Amino acid sequence: MLTRHEDCIGIYDTLDAKAPAFGMIGTLVGLVNMLKGMNLDEGGAGDIGPAMGTALITTFYGCVLAHMIFSPIAKKLRVRNDEELLYKQIMIEGILAIQAGDNPKFLREKLVTFVSQKQRQKLLDPDAIASKKKAEE
């Protein structure tokens, strides 16, 4: 599972790193085409503006792809991977404790230590537990 997740995260990290470079390559190709089409004898100087804009837009696209698409996807995948690992670790600890015959109250206290302080307060608050049971009935 870890290798599969790391492979997917690695793909988006690589795309995040390489997209601006591909944008710059597109800019260079556009500039070469612009200069190739520029002929001062035939009044080609008027075509420089639109051609330059087209050449520079590829840099913009590379940056947008990197910072608005690939980087957030990689970060979200990394967060979800960490959450899944935590859930699996909690399950394994719980199963091992049940097999060892631990007291359920002790087991609850032990497993609650894995979650954040905010979640821990929700799980251990007796009023919240009672209201949840009433809502289920």
CSV table of N, CA and C in Angstrom, one decimal, residues 10-84:
chain,number,residue,atom,x,y,z
A,10,GLY,N,4.5,10.6,-5.9
A,10,GLY,CA,5.7,11.0,-6.7
A,10,GLY,C,5.4,11.5,-8.1
A,11,ILE,N,4.3,10.9,-8.7
A,11,ILE,CA,4.0,11.4,-10.1
A,11,ILE,C,3.6,12.8,-10.0
A,12,TYR,N,2.7,13.2,-9.1
A,12,TYR,CA,2.2,14.6,-9.0
A,12,TYR,C,3.3,15.5,-8.5
A,13,ASP,N,4.2,15.0,-7.7
A,13,ASP,CA,5.4,15.9,-7.3
A,13,ASP,C,6.3,16.1,-8.5
A,14,THR,N,6.5,15.1,-9.3
A,14,THR,CA,7.3,15.3,-10.5
A,14,THR,C,6.6,16.3,-11.5
A,15,LEU,N,5.3,16.1,-11.7
A,15,LEU,CA,4.6,17.0,-12.6
A,15,LEU,C,4.7,18.4,-12.0
A,16,ASP,N,4.6,18.6,-10.7
A,16,ASP,CA,4.6,19.9,-10.1
A,16,ASP,C,6.0,20.5,-10.4
A,17,ALA,N,7.1,19.8,-10.3
A,17,ALA,CA,8.4,20.3,-10.5
A,17,ALA,C,8.7,20.6,-12.0
A,18,LYS,N,8.1,19.8,-12.9
A,18,LYS,CA,8.5,19.9,-14.3
A,18,LYS,C,7.6,20.8,-15.1
A,19,ALA,N,6.4,21.1,-14.7
A,19,ALA,CA,5.5,21.9,-15.5
A,19,ALA,C,6.0,23.3,-15.8
A,20,PRO,N,6.6,24.0,-14.8
A,20,PRO,CA,7.2,25.3,-15.2
A,20,PRO,C,8.3,25.2,-16.2
A,21,ALA,N,9.0,24.1,-16.2
A,21,ALA,CA,10.1,24.0,-17.2
A,21,ALA,C,9.5,23.7,-18.6
A,22,PHE,N,8.4,23.0,-18.7
A,22,PHE,CA,7.8,22.8,-19.9
A,22,PHE,C,7.2,24.1,-20.4
A,23,GLY,N,6.7,24.9,-19.5
A,23,GLY,CA,6.2,26.2,-19.9
A,23,GLY,C,7.3,27.1,-20.5
A,24,MET,N,8.5,27.0,-19.9
A,24,MET,CA,9.6,27.8,-20.4
A,24,MET,C,10.1,27.3,-21.8
A,25,ILE,N,10.0,26.0,-22.0
A,25,ILE,CA,10.4,25.4,-23.3
A,25,ILE,C,9.4,25.9,-24.3
A,26,GLY,N,8.1,25.9,-24.0
A,26,GLY,CA,7.1,26.5,-24.9
A,26,GLY,C,7.3,27.9,-25.2
A,27,THR,N,7.8,28.7,-24.2
A,27,THR,CA,8.1,30.1,-24.5
A,27,THR,C,9.2,30.2,-25.4
A,28,LEU,N,10.3,29.4,-25.3
A,28,LEU,CA,11.4,29.5,-26.2
A,28,LEU,C,11.0,29.1,-27.6
A,29,VAL,N,10.2,28.1,-27.7
A,29,VAL,CA,9.8,27.7,-29.1
A,29,VAL,C,8.9,28.8,-29.7
A,30,GLY,N,8.1,29.4,-28.9
A,30,GLY,CA,7.3,30.6,-29.4
A,30,GLY,C,8.1,31.8,-29.8
A,31,LEU,N,9.1,32.0,-29.0
A,31,LEU,CA,10.0,33.2,-29.3
A,31,LEU,C,10.8,32.9,-30.6
A,32,VAL,N,11.3,31.7,-30.8
A,32,VAL,CA,12.0,31.3,-32.0
A,32,VAL,C,11.1,31.5,-33.2
A,33,ASN,N,9.8,31.0,-33.1
A,33,ASN,CA,8.9,31.2,-34.2
A,33,ASN,C,8.6,32.7,-34.4
A,34,MET,N,8.5,33.4,-33.4
A,34,MET,CA,8.2,34.9,-33.5
A,34,MET,C,9.4,35.6,-34.3
A,35,LEU,N,10.6,35.2,-33.9
A,35,LEU,CA,11.7,35.9,-34.5
A,35,LEU,C,11.9,35.4,-36.0
A,36,LYS,N,11.5,34.1,-36.2
A,36,LYS,CA,11.6,33.6,-37.5
A,36,LYS,C,10.6,34.3,-38.5
A,37,GLY,N,9.5,34.6,-38.0
A,37,GLY,CA,8.5,35.2,-38.8
A,37,GLY,C,8.6,36.7,-38.9
A,38,MET,N,9.6,37.3,-38.2
A,38,MET,CA,9.7,38.8,-38.2
A,38,MET,C,10.6,39.2,-39.4
A,39,ASN,N,10.0,39.9,-40.2
A,39,ASN,CA,10.8,40.4,-41.4
A,39,ASN,C,10.5,41.9,-41.5
A,40,LEU,N,11.5,42.8,-41.2
A,40,LEU,CA,11.3,44.2,-41.1
A,40,LEU,C,11.0,44.8,-42.5
A,41,ASP,N,11.4,44.2,-43.5
A,41,ASP,CA,11.2,44.7,-44.9
A,41,ASP,C,9.7,44.6,-45.2
A,42,GLU,N,9.0,43.6,-44.7
A,42,GLU,CA,7.6,43.4,-45.1
A,42,GLU,C,6.7,43.9,-44.0
A,43,GLY,N,7.2,44.7,-43.1
A,43,GLY,CA,6.3,45.2,-42.0
A,43,GLY,C,6.0,44.2,-41.0
A,44,GLY,N,6.8,43.2,-40.7
A,44,GLY,CA,6.6,42.1,-39.7
A,44,GLY,C,6.7,42.6,-38.3
A,45,ALA,N,7.1,43.8,-38.1
A,45,ALA,CA,7.2,44.3,-36.7
A,45,ALA,C,5.9,44.4,-36.0
A,46,GLY,N,4.8,44.6,-36.7
A,46,GLY,CA,3.5,44.7,-36.1
A,46,GLY,C,3.0,43.3,-35.6
A,47,ASP,N,3.6,42.3,-36.0
A,47,ASP,CA,3.2,40.9,-35.5
A,47,ASP,C,3.9,40.5,-34.3
A,48,ILE,N,4.9,41.3,-33.8
A,48,ILE,CA,5.7,40.9,-32.6
A,48,ILE,C,4.8,40.8,-31.4
A,49,GLY,N,3.9,41.8,-31.2
A,49,GLY,CA,3.1,41.8,-29.9
A,49,GLY,C,2.3,40.6,-29.8
A,50,PRO,N,1.4,40.2,-30.7
A,50,PRO,CA,0.6,39.0,-30.6
A,50,PRO,C,1.4,37.7,-30.5
A,51,ALA,N,2.5,37.7,-31.2
A,51,ALA,CA,3.4,36.5,-31.2
A,51,ALA,C,4.1,36.4,-29.9
A,52,MET,N,4.5,37.5,-29.3
A,52,MET,CA,5.2,37.5,-28.0
A,52,MET,C,4.2,37.1,-26.9
A,53,GLY,N,2.9,37.5,-27.0
A,53,GLY,CA,1.9,37.1,-26.0
A,53,GLY,C,1.6,35.6,-26.1
A,54,THR,N,1.6,35.1,-27.3
A,54,THR,CA,1.4,33.7,-27.4
A,54,THR,C,2.6,32.9,-26.9
A,55,ALA,N,3.8,33.4,-27.1
A,55,ALA,CA,5.0,32.7,-26.6
A,55,ALA,C,5.0,32.8,-25.0
A,56,LEU,N,4.6,33.9,-24.4
A,56,LEU,CA,4.7,34.0,-23.0
A,56,LEU,C,3.5,33.3,-22.2
A,57,ILE,N,2.4,33.0,-22.9
A,57,ILE,CA,1.3,32.4,-22.3
A,57,ILE,C,1.7,30.9,-21.8
A,58,THR,N,2.6,30.3,-22.5
A,58,THR,CA,3.0,29.0,-22.2
A,58,THR,C,3.7,28.9,-20.8
A,59,THR,N,4.4,30.0,-20.4
A,59,THR,CA,5.0,30.0,-19.1
A,59,THR,C,3.9,30.1,-18.0
A,60,PHE,N,2.9,30.9,-18.3
A,60,PHE,CA,1.7,31.1,-17.4
A,60,PHE,C,1.1,29.7,-17.2
A,61,TYR,N,0.8,29.0,-18.3
A,61,TYR,CA,0.2,27.7,-18.2
A,61,TYR,C,1.0,26.7,-17.4
A,62,GLY,N,2.3,26.8,-17.6
A,62,GLY,CA,3.2,25.9,-16.8
A,62,GLY,C,3.1,26.1,-15.3
A,63,CYS,N,3.1,27.4,-15.0
A,63,CYS,CA,3.0,27.8,-13.5
A,63,CYS,C,1.6,27.5,-13.0
A,64,VAL,N,0.6,27.7,-13.7
A,64,VAL,CA,-0.8,27.4,-13.3
A,64,VAL,C,-0.9,25.9,-13.1
A,65,LEU,N,-0.5,25.1,-14.0
A,65,LEU,CA,-0.6,23.7,-13.8
A,65,LEU,C,0.2,23.2,-12.6
A,66,ALA,N,1.4,23.7,-12.4
A,66,ALA,CA,2.2,23.3,-11.3
A,66,ALA,C,1.6,23.7,-9.9
A,67,HIS,N,1.2,25.0,-9.8
A,67,HIS,CA,0.9,25.5,-8.5
A,67,HIS,C,-0.6,25.4,-8.2
A,68,MET,N,-1.5,25.3,-9.2
A,68,MET,CA,-2.9,25.3,-8.9
A,68,MET,C,-3.5,23.9,-9.1
A,69,ILE,N,-2.8,23.0,-9.7
A,69,ILE,CA,-3.4,21.7,-10.0
A,69,ILE,C,-2.5,20.6,-9.4
A,70,PHE,N,-1.2,20.4,-9.8
A,70,PHE,CA,-0.4,19.3,-9.4
A,70,PHE,C,0.0,19.4,-8.0
A,71,SER,N,0.4,20.5,-7.5
A,71,SER,CA,0.9,20.7,-6.1
A,71,SER,C,-0.2,20.4,-5.1
A,72,PRO,N,-1.4,21.0,-5.3
A,72,PRO,CA,-2.5,20.7,-4.3
A,72,PRO,C,-2.9,19.2,-4.4
A,73,ILE,N,-2.9,18.6,-5.5
A,73,ILE,CA,-3.3,17.1,-5.6
A,73,ILE,C,-2.2,16.3,-4.8
A,74,ALA,N,-1.0,16.6,-5.0
A,74,ALA,CA,0.1,15.9,-4.3
A,74,ALA,C,-0.1,16.1,-2.8
A,75,LYS,N,-0.4,17.3,-2.3
A,75,LYS,CA,-0.5,17.5,-0.9
A,75,LYS,C,-1.7,16.8,-0.4
A,76,LYS,N,-2.8,16.8,-1.1
A,76,LYS,CA,-4.0,16.1,-0.6
A,76,LYS,C,-3.8,14.6,-0.6
A,77,LEU,N,-3.1,14.0,-1.6
A,77,LEU,CA,-2.8,12.6,-1.5
A,77,LEU,C,-1.9,12.3,-0.3
A,78,ARG,N,-0.9,13.1,0.0
A,78,ARG,CA,-0.1,12.9,1.1
A,78,ARG,C,-0.8,12.9,2.4
A,79,VAL,N,-1.8,13.9,2.6
A,79,VAL,CA,-2.6,13.9,3.8
A,79,VAL,C,-3.5,12.7,3.9
A,80,ARG,N,-4.1,12.3,2.8
A,80,ARG,CA,-5.0,11.1,2.9
A,80,ARG,C,-4.2,9.9,3.2
A,81,ASN,N,-3.0,9.8,2.6
A,81,ASN,CA,-2.1,8.6,2.9
A,81,ASN,C,-1.8,8.6,4.4
A,82,ASP,N,-1.5,9.7,5.0
A,82,ASP,CA,-1.1,9.7,6.4
A,82,ASP,C,-2.4,9.4,7.3
A,83,GLU,N,-3.5,9.9,6.9
A,83,GLU,CA,-4.8,9.5,7.6
A,83,GLU,C,-5.0,8.0,7.5
A,84,GLU,N,-4.9,7.4,6.4
A,84,GLU,CA,-5.1,6.0,6.2
A,84,GLU,C,-4.2,5.2,7.0
